[in-house]
Amino acid sequence: MSNFNPADNIQDLQYFGEFGGVNPSISDSSTYTFLSAKTMFDTFEGNAEGCYLYSRHSSPSNLYLDRALAAMEGTETANVAASGMGAITPTLLQLCGNGDHIVSSRTIYGGTYAFLKNLAPRFGVKTAFVDITKLDVVEAAITPETKVLYCETVSNPLLEVADLAGLSKIARKHNLKLVVDNTFSPLSVTPVQFGADIVIHSLTKYINGSSDTVGGVVCASQEFINDLKNVNSGASMLLGPTMDSMRSASVMKNLRTLHLRMKQHSFNAQYLAEKFEGLGLKTVYPGLKSHPSHELYKGMINPEYGFGGMMTIDAGSLEKANALMELMQERNLGYLAVSLGFYKTLFSAPGSSTSSEIPMKEQKEMGLTDGLIRFSIGLDNDIKRTFEMMHQCMKDVSVL
Ligand code: PLP
């Protein structure tokens, strides 16, 4: 994979529409006809290549997007889902059953954390939450029942970097599957190059990029995706988080500009992070030398897509964080909203929003302070001007 460029791989996929359209046709059908009853039977059994049965299983529009995302992540194939959680939960339930165990990073998206902590135990699946940056701690948490090592490449919301190569060595040694949520770093990081077995995205974020839909994907081997889609035992097929064809067609069109957007998000975030740090604000951004995993991450990224668009600052207290966010919104510098990867800057206080599923005591332990603001930096044309306006807001609410 030495010449692997995820954006070139997407670009090289050319799909024509039914009438020679420049975009592929949308399959606006939930069910499909067969000319012979025998072919219908064979399709049910999974033995009729190129035939469609029912859209919860797969549809032509979803397969276009599957192929493009598999090309991006360098996996054999992929399976899109109706949301990021609709990709994560079936994957973990497919890999683990009653009595099995997961070792997971403790700094993960709040919904994933809540699933592992509260819902998965009802299926007999237990999780140990660990500091993923400490490989010895990760290895020590493995038990004979452990089946999965789970992490986010860059974690939500603390922007810790997982040493994917180190984790994959541990996974190999103990015969575990390394499952990586790469939502924060599409194109920038290609987790399979470091030994990940399964790569997941919430398409809701950068990949779709227009904050108009939720979506998800599991990128993996053909064997694993076949398991997920198995009509008798597949967690995706049976839990049913299927993406609608109309949506997969629109995500596909947005995917075509992902490389341009990631470069601009990263450029703007790097600029602002350096400026904020220069003002004396506690700033966390993997592109800053002060980030504890800066050197590690530098060696992991495809450099042209940069260090990504996510950063945090500490405003000192929840009151100050709230005042700053409200003022920035009033002055049209972004939206006080959860989620990320939009053209406009989004900001939120994770302790009281996206990570509120994590109990206060645990938030404190992992360094999630009250005054933390998470920024998803937008595609602003003149980032110097944006900085000057943000700087003024900071002065006006006495954050500086
Ligand atoms: N993974 C990460 C890193 C996320 O930030 C999110 C949502 O915020 C999800 C997964 C869940 O994705 P979705 O909201 O599309 O279900």
PDB file of C-alpha atoms and ligand atoms in Angstrom, residues 83-86 88 109 112 152 156 181 183-184 202-205 214-216 339-340 354 374, ligand 1:
ATOM      1  CA  SER A  83     -26.202   6.203  11.291  1.00  0.00           C
ATOM      2  CA  GLY A  84     -22.783   5.902  12.866  1.00  0.00           C
ATOM      3  CA  MET A  85     -24.350   4.081  15.808  1.00  0.00           C
ATOM      4  CA  GLY A  86     -26.101   1.845  13.260  1.00  0.00           C
ATOM      5  CA  ILE A  88     -20.982   0.518  15.543  1.00  0.00           C
ATOM      6  CA  TYR A 109     -18.127   9.214  21.658  1.00  0.00           C
ATOM      7  CA  THR A 112     -20.717   4.423  22.008  1.00  0.00           C
ATOM      8  CA  GLU A 152     -11.228   6.060  17.951  1.00  0.00           C
ATOM      9  CA  ASN A 156     -13.983  12.428  21.024  1.00  0.00           C
ATOM     10  CA  ASP A 181     -13.769   4.542  14.649  1.00  0.00           C
ATOM     11  CA  THR A 183     -14.832   9.541  12.119  1.00  0.00           C
ATOM     12  CA  PHE A 184     -12.549  12.443  13.101  1.00  0.00           C
ATOM     13  CA  SER A 202     -20.169   8.203  11.278  1.00  0.00           C
ATOM     14  CA  LEU A 203     -20.849   9.566   7.775  1.00  0.00           C
ATOM     15  CA  THR A 204     -22.910  12.260   9.495  1.00  0.00           C
ATOM     16  CA  LYS A 205     -19.692  14.204  10.072  1.00  0.00           C
ATOM     17  CA  VAL A 214     -27.081  10.859   9.621  1.00  0.00           C
ATOM     18  CA  GLY A 215     -25.234   7.865   8.209  1.00  0.00           C
ATOM     19  CA  GLY A 216     -22.554   5.330   8.996  1.00  0.00           C
ATOM     20  CA  SER A 339     -21.754  17.288  15.635  1.00  0.00           C
ATOM     21  CA  LEU A 340     -18.844  18.161  13.396  1.00  0.00           C
ATOM     22  CA  THR A 354     -22.095  14.934  23.610  1.00  0.00           C
ATOM     23  CA  ARG A 374     -14.927  21.499  21.414  1.00  0.00           C
TER      24      ARG A 374
HETATM   25  N1  PLP B   1     -18.450   8.117  16.395  1.00  0.00           N
HETATM   26  C1  PLP B   1     -18.061   9.366  16.670  1.00  0.00           C
HETATM   27  C2  PLP B   1     -16.609   9.659  16.856  1.00  0.00           C
HETATM   28  C3  PLP B   1     -19.011  10.383  16.785  1.00  0.00           C
HETATM   29  O1  PLP B   1     -18.634  11.640  17.078  1.00  0.00           O
HETATM   30  C4  PLP B   1     -20.392  10.062  16.618  1.00  0.00           C
HETATM   31  C5  PLP B   1     -21.451  11.092  16.750  1.00  0.00           C
HETATM   32  O2  PLP B   1     -21.247  12.172  17.222  1.00  0.00           O
HETATM   33  C6  PLP B   1     -20.745   8.736  16.340  1.00  0.00           C
HETATM   34  C7  PLP B   1     -19.745   7.791  16.218  1.00  0.00           C
HETATM   35  C8  PLP B   1     -22.169   8.336  16.152  1.00  0.00           C
HETATM   36  O3  PLP B   1     -22.597   8.664  14.873  1.00  0.00           O
HETATM   37  P1  PLP B   1     -24.120   8.974  14.484  1.00  0.00           P
HETATM   38  O4  PLP B   1     -24.537  10.181  15.255  1.00  0.00           O
HETATM   39  O5  PLP B   1     -24.063   9.174  13.002  1.00  0.00           O
HETATM   40  O6  PLP B   1     -24.916   7.781  14.871  1.00  0.00           O
END
